Tab-separated table of C-alpha atoms and ligand atoms in Angstrom:
chain	number	residue	atom	x	y	z
A	247	MET	CA	14.505	-48.955	99.156
A	248	HIS	CA	11.420	-46.848	99.883
A	249	PHE	CA	11.641	-43.435	101.536
A	250	ASP	CA	9.668	-40.180	101.468
A	251	SER	CA	12.415	-37.560	101.295
A	252	LEU	CA	16.143	-37.230	100.716
A	253	TRP	CA	18.117	-34.362	102.265
A	254	HIS	CA	21.534	-33.407	100.963
A	255	ASN	CA	24.239	-30.726	100.530
A	256	PHE	CA	25.663	-30.475	104.068
A	257	HIS	CA	28.175	-32.099	106.398
A	258	LEU	CA	26.789	-33.675	109.551
A	259	VAL	CA	27.644	-34.847	113.051
A	260	THR	CA	25.785	-37.939	114.269
A	261	MET	CA	26.756	-37.473	117.988
A	262	GLU	CA	26.689	-41.253	118.463
A	263	SER	CA	28.374	-42.202	121.778
A	264	GLY	CA	28.669	-38.467	122.523
A	265	GLN	CA	31.192	-37.711	119.789
A	266	TYR	CA	30.929	-35.728	116.586
A	267	HIS	CA	31.391	-38.682	114.203
A	268	PRO	CA	31.389	-36.321	111.215
A	269	ILE	CA	30.203	-37.335	107.766
A	270	TYR	CA	31.285	-34.960	104.993
A	271	ASP	CA	28.994	-34.293	102.007
A	272	ALA	CA	26.294	-36.305	103.716
A	273	ALA	CA	22.680	-37.218	102.979
A	274	ILE	CA	19.738	-38.381	105.080
A	275	ALA	CA	16.774	-40.377	103.774
A	276	VAL	CA	13.542	-40.118	105.760
A	277	CYS	CA	10.599	-42.509	105.844
A	278	ASP	CA	7.502	-41.992	108.031
A	279	GLY	CA	9.246	-39.260	110.027
A	280	ARG	CA	12.229	-41.447	110.864
A	281	ILE	CA	15.756	-41.716	109.557
A	282	ALA	CA	15.749	-44.549	106.999
A	283	TRP	CA	19.323	-44.112	105.758
A	284	ILE	CA	22.274	-41.850	106.585
A	285	GLY	CA	25.733	-41.651	105.031
A	286	PRO	CA	27.867	-40.008	102.342
A	287	ALA	CA	25.696	-38.469	99.607
A	288	ALA	CA	27.673	-40.334	96.917
A	289	GLU	CA	26.293	-43.607	98.321
A	290	SER	CA	22.745	-42.416	98.935
A	291	PRO	CA	19.833	-44.650	97.863
A	292	LYS	CA	17.648	-43.737	94.893
A	293	SER	CA	13.904	-43.376	94.856
A	294	GLN	CA	11.750	-42.038	92.011
A	295	SER	CA	9.015	-40.726	94.256
A	296	ALA	CA	11.057	-39.160	97.071
A	297	GLU	CA	11.095	-35.429	97.574
A	298	ILE	CA	14.612	-33.978	97.364
A	299	TYR	CA	15.753	-31.193	99.706
A	300	ASP	CA	18.989	-29.291	99.072
A	301	LEU	CA	19.944	-27.596	102.360
A	302	GLY	CA	22.503	-25.328	100.690
A	303	GLY	CA	25.620	-26.144	102.708
A	304	GLY	CA	26.520	-25.843	106.378
A	305	TRP	CA	26.523	-28.454	109.137
A	306	VAL	CA	23.636	-30.620	110.297
A	307	SER	CA	23.341	-31.743	113.923
A	308	PRO	CA	20.663	-33.718	115.730
A	309	GLY	CA	17.794	-31.419	116.765
A	310	LEU	CA	18.698	-29.826	120.080
A	311	ILE	CA	17.012	-31.001	123.292
A	312	ASP	CA	16.330	-28.594	126.159
A	313	CYS	CA	15.817	-31.083	129.014
A	314	HIS	CA	15.034	-28.607	131.846
A	315	THR	CA	12.684	-25.632	131.478
A	316	HIS	CA	9.940	-23.862	133.412
A	317	LEU	CA	8.664	-22.004	130.356
A	318	VAL	CA	4.952	-22.101	131.184
A	319	PHE	CA	4.163	-19.377	133.715
A	320	ALA	CA	2.223	-16.123	133.928
A	321	GLY	CA	3.290	-12.602	134.834
A	322	SER	CA	6.744	-11.114	134.683
A	323	ARG	CA	9.590	-10.652	137.120
A	324	ALA	CA	11.559	-8.244	134.923
A	325	SER	CA	10.737	-5.399	137.311
A	326	GLU	CA	12.423	-7.298	140.164
A	327	PHE	CA	15.606	-7.436	138.102
A	328	GLU	CA	15.416	-3.661	137.676
A	329	GLN	CA	14.628	-3.128	141.348
A	330	ARG	CA	17.565	-5.268	142.496
A	331	LEU	CA	19.966	-3.367	140.270
A	332	ASN	CA	18.561	-0.134	141.663
A	333	GLY	CA	19.560	-1.293	145.130
A	334	VAL	CA	16.364	-2.882	146.463
A	335	SER	CA	17.231	-6.033	148.457
A	336	TYR	CA	15.860	-9.563	147.900
A	337	GLU	CA	14.213	-9.384	151.326
A	338	GLN	CA	12.383	-6.160	150.447
A	339	ILE	CA	11.256	-7.649	147.145
A	340	ALA	CA	9.985	-10.790	148.890
A	341	TYR	CA	8.253	-8.597	151.513
A	342	GLN	CA	6.449	-6.759	148.675
A	343	GLY	CA	5.162	-10.146	147.454
A	344	GLY	CA	7.837	-10.644	144.816
A	345	GLY	CA	9.910	-13.705	144.003
A	346	ILE	CA	8.504	-17.133	143.255
A	347	VAL	CA	5.277	-16.318	145.170
A	348	ALA	CA	4.558	-13.575	142.636
A	349	THR	CA	4.778	-16.076	139.781
A	350	VAL	CA	2.543	-18.545	141.661
A	351	LYS	CA	-0.058	-15.829	142.212
A	352	ALA	CA	-0.004	-14.726	138.575
A	353	THR	CA	-0.126	-18.307	137.311
A	354	ARG	CA	-3.069	-19.218	139.556
A	355	GLY	CA	-4.930	-16.230	138.154
A	356	ALA	CA	-4.216	-17.000	134.485
A	357	ALA	CA	-6.485	-18.754	132.007
A	358	ILE	CA	-4.978	-21.657	130.088
A	359	GLU	CA	-5.067	-19.604	126.854
A	360	GLU	CA	-2.831	-17.023	128.512
A	361	LEU	CA	-0.355	-19.686	129.649
A	362	VAL	CA	-0.302	-21.204	126.172
A	363	SER	CA	0.232	-17.896	124.396
A	364	SER	CA	3.042	-16.629	126.640
A	365	GLY	CA	4.622	-20.112	126.663
A	366	ASN	CA	4.367	-20.154	122.881
A	367	ARG	CA	6.300	-16.873	122.596
A	368	ARG	CA	9.110	-18.203	124.785
A	369	LEU	CA	9.175	-21.557	123.057
A	370	GLN	CA	9.483	-19.843	119.639
A	371	HIS	CA	12.840	-18.464	120.766
A	372	LEU	CA	14.084	-21.940	121.647
A	373	LEU	CA	12.906	-23.296	118.292
A	374	GLN	CA	14.777	-20.492	116.485
A	375	ASP	CA	17.864	-21.823	118.188
A	376	GLY	CA	17.446	-25.397	116.972
A	377	VAL	CA	15.355	-27.087	119.666
A	378	THR	CA	13.217	-30.041	118.524
A	379	THR	CA	12.507	-31.533	121.983
A	380	VAL	CA	11.753	-29.584	125.144
A	381	GLU	CA	10.897	-30.543	128.699
A	382	ILE	CA	8.397	-28.286	130.461
A	383	LYS	CA	7.818	-28.360	134.207
A	384	SER	CA	4.802	-27.332	136.245
A	385	GLY	CA	5.559	-25.919	139.702
A	386	TYR	CA	4.032	-22.438	139.704
A	387	GLY	CA	0.554	-23.710	140.581
A	388	LEU	CA	1.261	-25.608	143.790
A	389	ASP	CA	-2.364	-26.729	143.916
A	390	LEU	CA	-4.021	-29.477	141.927
A	391	SER	CA	-6.065	-27.338	139.576
A	392	THR	CA	-3.271	-24.941	138.575
A	393	GLU	CA	-0.626	-27.676	138.269
A	394	LYS	CA	-3.067	-29.462	135.967
A	395	THR	CA	-3.640	-26.334	133.900
A	396	MET	CA	0.106	-25.761	133.517
A	397	LEU	CA	0.670	-29.337	132.342
A	398	LYS	CA	-2.238	-29.136	129.916
A	399	ALA	CA	-0.791	-25.898	128.532
A	400	ALA	CA	2.537	-27.679	128.029
A	401	ARG	CA	0.846	-30.566	126.198
A	402	LEU	CA	-1.044	-28.089	123.987
A	403	LEU	CA	2.226	-26.406	122.997
A	404	GLY	CA	3.516	-29.790	121.832
A	405	GLN	CA	0.388	-30.279	119.742
A	406	THR	CA	0.653	-26.919	117.995
A	407	LEU	CA	4.385	-26.382	117.422
A	408	PRO	CA	6.995	-28.515	115.620
A	409	VAL	CA	8.576	-29.753	118.841
A	410	ARG	CA	8.281	-32.797	121.100
A	411	VAL	CA	7.136	-31.684	124.564
A	412	VAL	CA	7.917	-33.814	127.608
A	413	THR	CA	6.051	-32.803	130.783
A	414	THR	CA	7.288	-32.897	134.372
A	415	CYS	CA	5.301	-32.357	137.552
A	416	LEU	CA	7.304	-30.064	139.836
A	417	ALA	CA	4.613	-29.625	142.504
A	418	ALA	CA	7.333	-29.917	145.193
A	419	HIS	CA	8.911	-26.659	144.000
A	420	ALA	CA	8.003	-24.298	146.849
A	421	LEU	CA	5.582	-24.121	149.744
A	422	PRO	CA	2.321	-22.378	148.797
A	423	PRO	CA	0.992	-19.723	151.208
A	424	GLU	CA	-1.940	-21.891	152.355
A	425	PHE	CA	0.545	-24.495	153.673
A	426	SER	CA	2.841	-21.951	155.356
A	427	GLN	CA	4.940	-23.690	158.057
A	428	GLN	CA	3.394	-27.054	157.060
A	429	ALA	CA	5.790	-28.573	154.563
A	430	ASP	CA	5.082	-32.169	155.669
A	431	GLU	CA	1.350	-31.659	155.249
A	432	TYR	CA	1.949	-30.190	151.788
A	433	ILE	CA	3.998	-33.257	150.799
A	434	ASP	CA	1.137	-35.481	152.080
A	435	TYR	CA	-1.271	-33.540	149.858
A	436	LEU	CA	1.008	-34.000	146.841
A	437	CYS	CA	1.387	-37.746	147.491
A	438	THR	CA	-2.258	-38.542	148.155
A	439	GLU	CA	-4.081	-36.096	145.877
A	440	VAL	CA	-1.995	-34.183	143.370
A	441	LEU	CA	0.290	-36.849	141.891
A	442	PRO	CA	-2.405	-39.558	141.608
A	443	ALA	CA	-4.847	-37.157	139.913
A	444	LEU	CA	-2.266	-35.837	137.423
A	445	ALA	CA	-1.039	-39.352	136.662
A	446	ALA	CA	-4.607	-40.560	136.092
A	447	GLU	CA	-5.030	-37.909	133.387
A	448	GLN	CA	-1.660	-38.869	131.870
A	449	LEU	CA	-0.395	-35.329	132.135
A	450	VAL	CA	2.936	-36.271	133.680
A	451	ASP	CA	5.956	-37.919	132.071
A	452	ALA	CA	8.192	-37.509	135.154
A	453	VAL	CA	8.208	-36.087	138.684
A	454	ASP	CA	10.642	-33.437	139.958
A	455	GLY	CA	11.261	-31.612	143.242
A	456	PHE	CA	13.420	-28.834	144.669
A	457	CYS	CA	15.666	-30.319	147.356
A	458	GLU	CA	17.195	-27.343	149.143
A	459	GLY	CA	17.197	-25.429	152.417
A	460	ILE	CA	14.683	-23.047	150.850
A	461	GLY	CA	12.838	-25.980	149.204
A	462	PHE	CA	12.213	-29.460	150.588
A	463	SER	CA	14.351	-31.804	152.713
A	464	THR	CA	15.657	-35.181	151.560
A	465	ALA	CA	13.158	-36.905	153.905
A	466	GLN	CA	10.271	-34.996	152.285
A	467	ILE	CA	11.545	-35.693	148.765
A	468	GLN	CA	11.877	-39.374	149.663
A	469	ARG	CA	8.162	-39.599	150.518
A	470	TYR	CA	7.264	-37.713	147.344
A	471	PHE	CA	9.448	-40.034	145.237
A	472	ASP	CA	7.861	-43.085	146.879
A	473	ALA	CA	4.466	-41.822	145.738
A	474	ALA	CA	5.833	-41.262	142.193
A	475	LYS	CA	7.287	-44.770	142.160
A	476	LEU	CA	3.940	-46.285	143.178
A	477	LEU	CA	2.398	-44.540	140.173
A	478	GLY	CA	5.158	-45.865	137.922
A	479	LEU	CA	6.545	-42.394	137.168
A	480	PRO	CA	10.285	-41.733	136.724
A	481	VAL	CA	11.863	-39.059	138.926
A	482	LYS	CA	14.479	-36.314	138.691
A	483	LEU	CA	15.606	-33.668	141.164
A	484	HIS	CA	16.844	-30.072	141.531
A	485	ALA	CA	19.748	-30.921	143.834
A	486	GLU	CA	22.929	-29.419	145.274
A	487	GLN	CA	22.204	-26.013	143.707
A	488	LEU	CA	22.877	-23.813	146.728
A	489	SER	CA	24.093	-26.310	149.327
A	490	SER	CA	25.104	-29.958	149.695
A	491	LEU	CA	22.173	-31.957	151.112
A	492	GLY	CA	22.729	-35.267	149.317
A	493	GLY	CA	19.684	-34.868	147.090
A	494	SER	CA	21.539	-36.196	144.069
A	495	ARG	CA	22.547	-39.334	145.999
A	496	LEU	CA	18.936	-39.793	147.106
A	497	ALA	CA	17.743	-39.342	143.525
A	498	ALA	CA	20.233	-42.010	142.421
A	499	THR	CA	18.693	-44.545	144.826
A	500	TYR	CA	15.453	-44.053	142.859
A	501	ARG	CA	17.342	-44.516	139.579
A	502	ALA	CA	16.451	-40.930	138.727
A	503	LEU	CA	16.636	-39.864	135.089
A	504	SER	CA	18.682	-36.836	136.129
A	505	ALA	CA	19.921	-34.676	138.968
A	506	ASP	CA	20.071	-31.006	138.014
A	507	HIS	CA	22.212	-27.944	138.962
A	508	LEU	CA	24.816	-29.813	141.106
A	509	GLU	CA	27.194	-26.930	141.909
A	510	TYR	CA	27.649	-28.379	145.433
A	511	VAL	CA	27.860	-32.069	144.472
A	512	CYS	CA	30.480	-34.256	146.226
A	513	GLU	CA	32.328	-37.386	145.103
A	514	ASP	CA	29.922	-39.829	146.830
A	515	ASP	CA	27.011	-38.176	145.022
A	516	VAL	CA	28.766	-38.510	141.669
A	517	ARG	CA	29.631	-42.165	142.285
A	518	ALA	CA	26.003	-42.910	143.179
A	519	MET	CA	24.809	-41.141	140.028
A	520	ALA	CA	27.251	-43.131	137.916
A	521	ASN	CA	26.022	-46.438	139.359
A	522	ALA	CA	22.390	-45.484	138.794
A	523	GLY	CA	22.845	-44.147	135.256
A	524	THR	CA	21.559	-40.739	136.397
A	525	VAL	CA	22.433	-37.862	134.047
A	526	ALA	CA	24.021	-34.661	135.452
A	527	VAL	CA	22.068	-31.693	134.044
A	528	LEU	CA	24.150	-28.504	134.133
A	529	LEU	CA	22.337	-25.158	134.153
A	530	PRO	CA	24.852	-22.383	133.464
A	531	GLY	CA	22.085	-19.769	133.055
A	532	ALA	CA	21.095	-20.011	136.722
A	533	PHE	CA	24.775	-20.140	137.754
A	534	TYR	CA	25.368	-16.935	135.809
A	535	THR	CA	22.203	-15.097	136.898
A	536	LEU	CA	22.848	-15.846	140.573
A	537	ARG	CA	26.529	-14.948	140.161
A	538	GLU	CA	27.359	-18.309	141.746
A	539	GLN	CA	31.057	-18.950	142.400
A	540	GLN	CA	30.995	-22.681	143.108
A	541	GLN	CA	31.414	-24.675	139.894
A	542	PRO	CA	29.908	-28.130	139.364
A	543	ALA	CA	32.539	-30.888	139.621
A	544	ILE	CA	33.106	-31.458	135.916
A	545	GLU	CA	36.269	-33.514	136.469
A	546	LEU	CA	34.364	-35.926	138.744
A	547	PHE	CA	31.578	-36.352	136.184
A	548	ARG	CA	34.185	-37.105	133.548
A	549	HIS	CA	36.116	-39.479	135.823
A	550	TYR	CA	33.021	-41.501	136.794
A	551	ARG	CA	31.583	-41.230	133.279
A	552	VAL	CA	28.378	-39.527	134.349
A	553	PRO	CA	26.824	-38.112	131.169
A	554	MET	CA	26.520	-34.309	131.326
A	555	ALA	CA	23.505	-32.607	129.768
A	556	ILE	CA	23.056	-28.827	129.428
A	557	ALA	CA	19.737	-26.958	129.606
A	558	THR	CA	18.362	-23.429	129.833
A	559	ASP	CA	16.363	-23.781	133.106
A	560	LEU	CA	14.213	-21.091	131.427
A	561	ASN	CA	12.330	-19.533	134.371
A	562	PRO	CA	11.336	-16.004	135.396
A	563	GLY	CA	13.423	-15.872	138.570
A	564	THR	CA	16.872	-17.375	138.270
A	565	SER	CA	17.324	-18.094	134.561
A	566	PRO	CA	15.503	-15.854	132.066
A	567	VAL	CA	17.291	-17.619	129.222
A	568	LEU	CA	15.837	-17.950	125.704
A	569	SER	CA	18.794	-19.583	123.944
A	570	LEU	CA	20.085	-23.134	124.394
A	571	ARG	CA	23.091	-22.370	122.200
A	572	LEU	CA	24.094	-19.598	124.593
A	573	MET	CA	24.050	-22.252	127.347
A	574	MET	CA	26.471	-24.355	125.273
A	575	ASN	CA	28.784	-21.359	125.113
A	576	MET	CA	28.490	-20.724	128.856
A	577	ALA	CA	29.063	-24.413	129.657
A	578	CYS	CA	32.352	-24.112	127.763
A	579	THR	CA	33.436	-20.732	129.116
A	580	LEU	CA	32.168	-21.043	132.710
A	581	PHE	CA	32.434	-24.828	133.276
A	582	ASP	CA	35.284	-25.762	130.887
A	583	LEU	CA	33.320	-28.228	128.782
A	584	THR	CA	34.687	-28.835	125.304
A	585	PRO	CA	32.443	-27.804	122.381
A	586	GLU	CA	32.004	-31.499	121.589
A	587	GLU	CA	30.861	-32.178	125.182
A	588	ALA	CA	28.545	-29.167	124.992
A	589	LEU	CA	26.898	-30.452	121.809
A	590	ALA	CA	26.588	-33.945	123.355
A	591	GLY	CA	24.994	-32.187	126.354
A	592	VAL	CA	22.117	-30.828	124.281
A	593	THR	CA	21.675	-33.948	122.127
A	594	ILE	CA	22.493	-37.524	123.173
A	595	HIS	CA	22.820	-36.885	126.929
A	596	ALA	CA	19.790	-34.586	127.078
A	597	ALA	CA	17.776	-37.355	125.378
A	598	LYS	CA	18.907	-39.771	128.084
A	599	ALA	CA	17.899	-37.248	130.772
A	600	LEU	CA	14.359	-37.420	129.352
A	601	GLY	CA	14.291	-41.198	128.888
A	602	LEU	CA	14.208	-40.702	125.099
A	603	SER	CA	17.489	-42.352	124.108
A	604	SER	CA	15.836	-44.817	121.756
A	605	SER	CA	13.941	-42.194	119.753
A	606	THR	CA	16.038	-39.005	119.507
A	607	GLY	CA	19.349	-37.326	120.447
A	608	THR	CA	21.578	-38.758	117.697
A	609	LEU	CA	21.350	-39.138	113.938
A	610	GLU	CA	20.913	-42.878	113.468
A	611	VAL	CA	18.690	-45.118	111.389
A	612	GLY	CA	15.385	-45.721	113.159
A	613	LYS	CA	15.405	-42.530	115.236
A	614	SER	CA	13.061	-39.609	114.699
A	615	ALA	CA	14.227	-37.411	111.818
A	616	ASP	CA	14.840	-34.368	114.047
A	617	PHE	CA	17.745	-32.328	112.730
A	618	VAL	CA	18.958	-28.797	112.230
A	619	CYS	CA	21.121	-27.261	109.526
A	620	TRP	CA	23.439	-24.518	110.792
A	621	ASP	CA	25.215	-21.695	108.999
A	622	VAL	CA	28.663	-22.655	110.351
A	623	ASP	CA	31.935	-23.986	108.929
A	624	SER	CA	32.605	-26.390	111.823
A	625	PRO	CA	30.463	-27.968	114.572
A	626	GLY	CA	32.551	-26.310	117.316
A	627	GLU	CA	31.131	-22.957	116.180
A	628	LEU	CA	27.794	-23.866	117.771
A	629	SER	CA	29.476	-23.296	121.142
A	630	TYR	CA	31.844	-20.562	119.944
A	631	TRP	CA	29.496	-17.812	118.743
A	632	VAL	CA	27.737	-15.817	121.450
A	633	GLY	CA	24.271	-14.886	120.221
A	634	GLY	CA	23.288	-14.448	116.599
A	635	GLN	CA	20.987	-16.521	114.429
A	636	LEU	CA	22.872	-19.562	113.152
A	637	MET	CA	20.002	-21.917	112.394
A	638	LYS	CA	19.131	-22.210	108.708
A	639	GLN	CA	16.639	-25.097	108.646
A	640	HIS	CA	14.685	-26.877	111.387
A	641	ILE	CA	13.441	-30.361	110.562
A	642	TYR	CA	11.115	-32.097	113.005
A	643	GLN	CA	9.940	-35.672	112.385
A	644	GLY	CA	11.070	-35.380	108.791
A	645	SER	CA	9.196	-32.162	108.008
A	646	LEU	CA	10.799	-28.806	107.315
A	647	SER	CA	9.396	-26.354	109.864
A	648	ARG	CA	11.323	-23.240	108.903
B	371	LIG	N1	15.510	-23.453	141.421
B	371	LIG	C1	15.565	-22.151	141.164
B	371	LIG	O1	16.530	-21.466	141.296
B	371	LIG	C2	14.275	-21.762	140.632
B	371	LIG	N2	13.498	-22.911	140.823
B	371	LIG	C3	14.264	-23.872	141.242
B	371	LIG	O2	13.853	-24.999	141.443
B	371	LIG	C4	13.630	-20.516	141.074
B	371	LIG	C5	12.431	-20.272	140.221
B	371	LIG	C6	11.884	-18.888	140.384
B	371	LIG	O3	12.473	-18.051	141.071
B	371	LIG	O4	10.819	-18.652	139.800
B	372	LIG	FE1	14.857	-25.453	137.414
């Protein structure tokens, strides 16, 4: 059997079918960046020419997948956090030009190099925490040229760092000032100009919107999704975050990859998601930052077998989160997921939420050799420890990155 490298001296979890499926004293053989063989080290294949890597103990998991981030943006909203905790109200902050509008303004004024370098700094934190695949959304440009720049910045990050970057166009995120009071006209502009132009340059892997009272209505999202469908692009949706509008049900009718947030989801929504194979993406960082009280309906997702993914939602307003492992912990503590469900949520189910089930998310022969070796004595510790640096080695497409 031919292979390029053989990795050994660890236990591993494959996460096949969303369960640990542990293999003790395991080994992985890699050929052309993919897993060529996996099993107990005692049975591992031999090759004269292969490079041998001893990982020095610990547990190996599939590389983690952060399937929902807004990590490309300019400016900072840290001062708003300080202001709010010093008693300044949201309304006053918005009146002073703060909030999402502030990020749009800063992002429109930024050169692509600036977006790449600040995005790079944030992405480094995720990599330190075991991420080998990340989704990055646009949505702070809200005009064709800036949305394009954001997506190009995201693609550049994927070309320079040891991580697979999946891009999402989130042009229906908020209403830009030049379309004030004209949400329908803005949606027309997205459908006729923005989406076709971005798709033509192959900058978009999926299309996302913000379906909310303070975002866009289901009727507006429907038109936007129709335009995405015509271009052959898969969709996903920020839905049921602050109120129950039926966005997740609508997304399911488009066979959406995922519906995200979902604190206010109802049983009909969950049933529709189950029938469509739509993944529920849980974002405990936004739940925590907003001090939300309403919990997503975990029991319903379990009952209808809707796969649950977990992501950071890394964004400057509602989720300034730089650790996916912290989100696993919060999903357990705040939403009652088990550590095994939490790990499935950042591996196999997150891969499904990105349409990448055939290439990553589990440790199986034929999949990309994306894996992480952790300094832990059991896989449940990945959800147990709060903070700290547990990653020992990061392997992306069969190469050791750190
Ligand atoms: N939901 C949110 O809570 C954020 N975006 C979204 O779709 C807000 C993003 C921000 O405040 O910058
Ligand atoms: Fe988001």
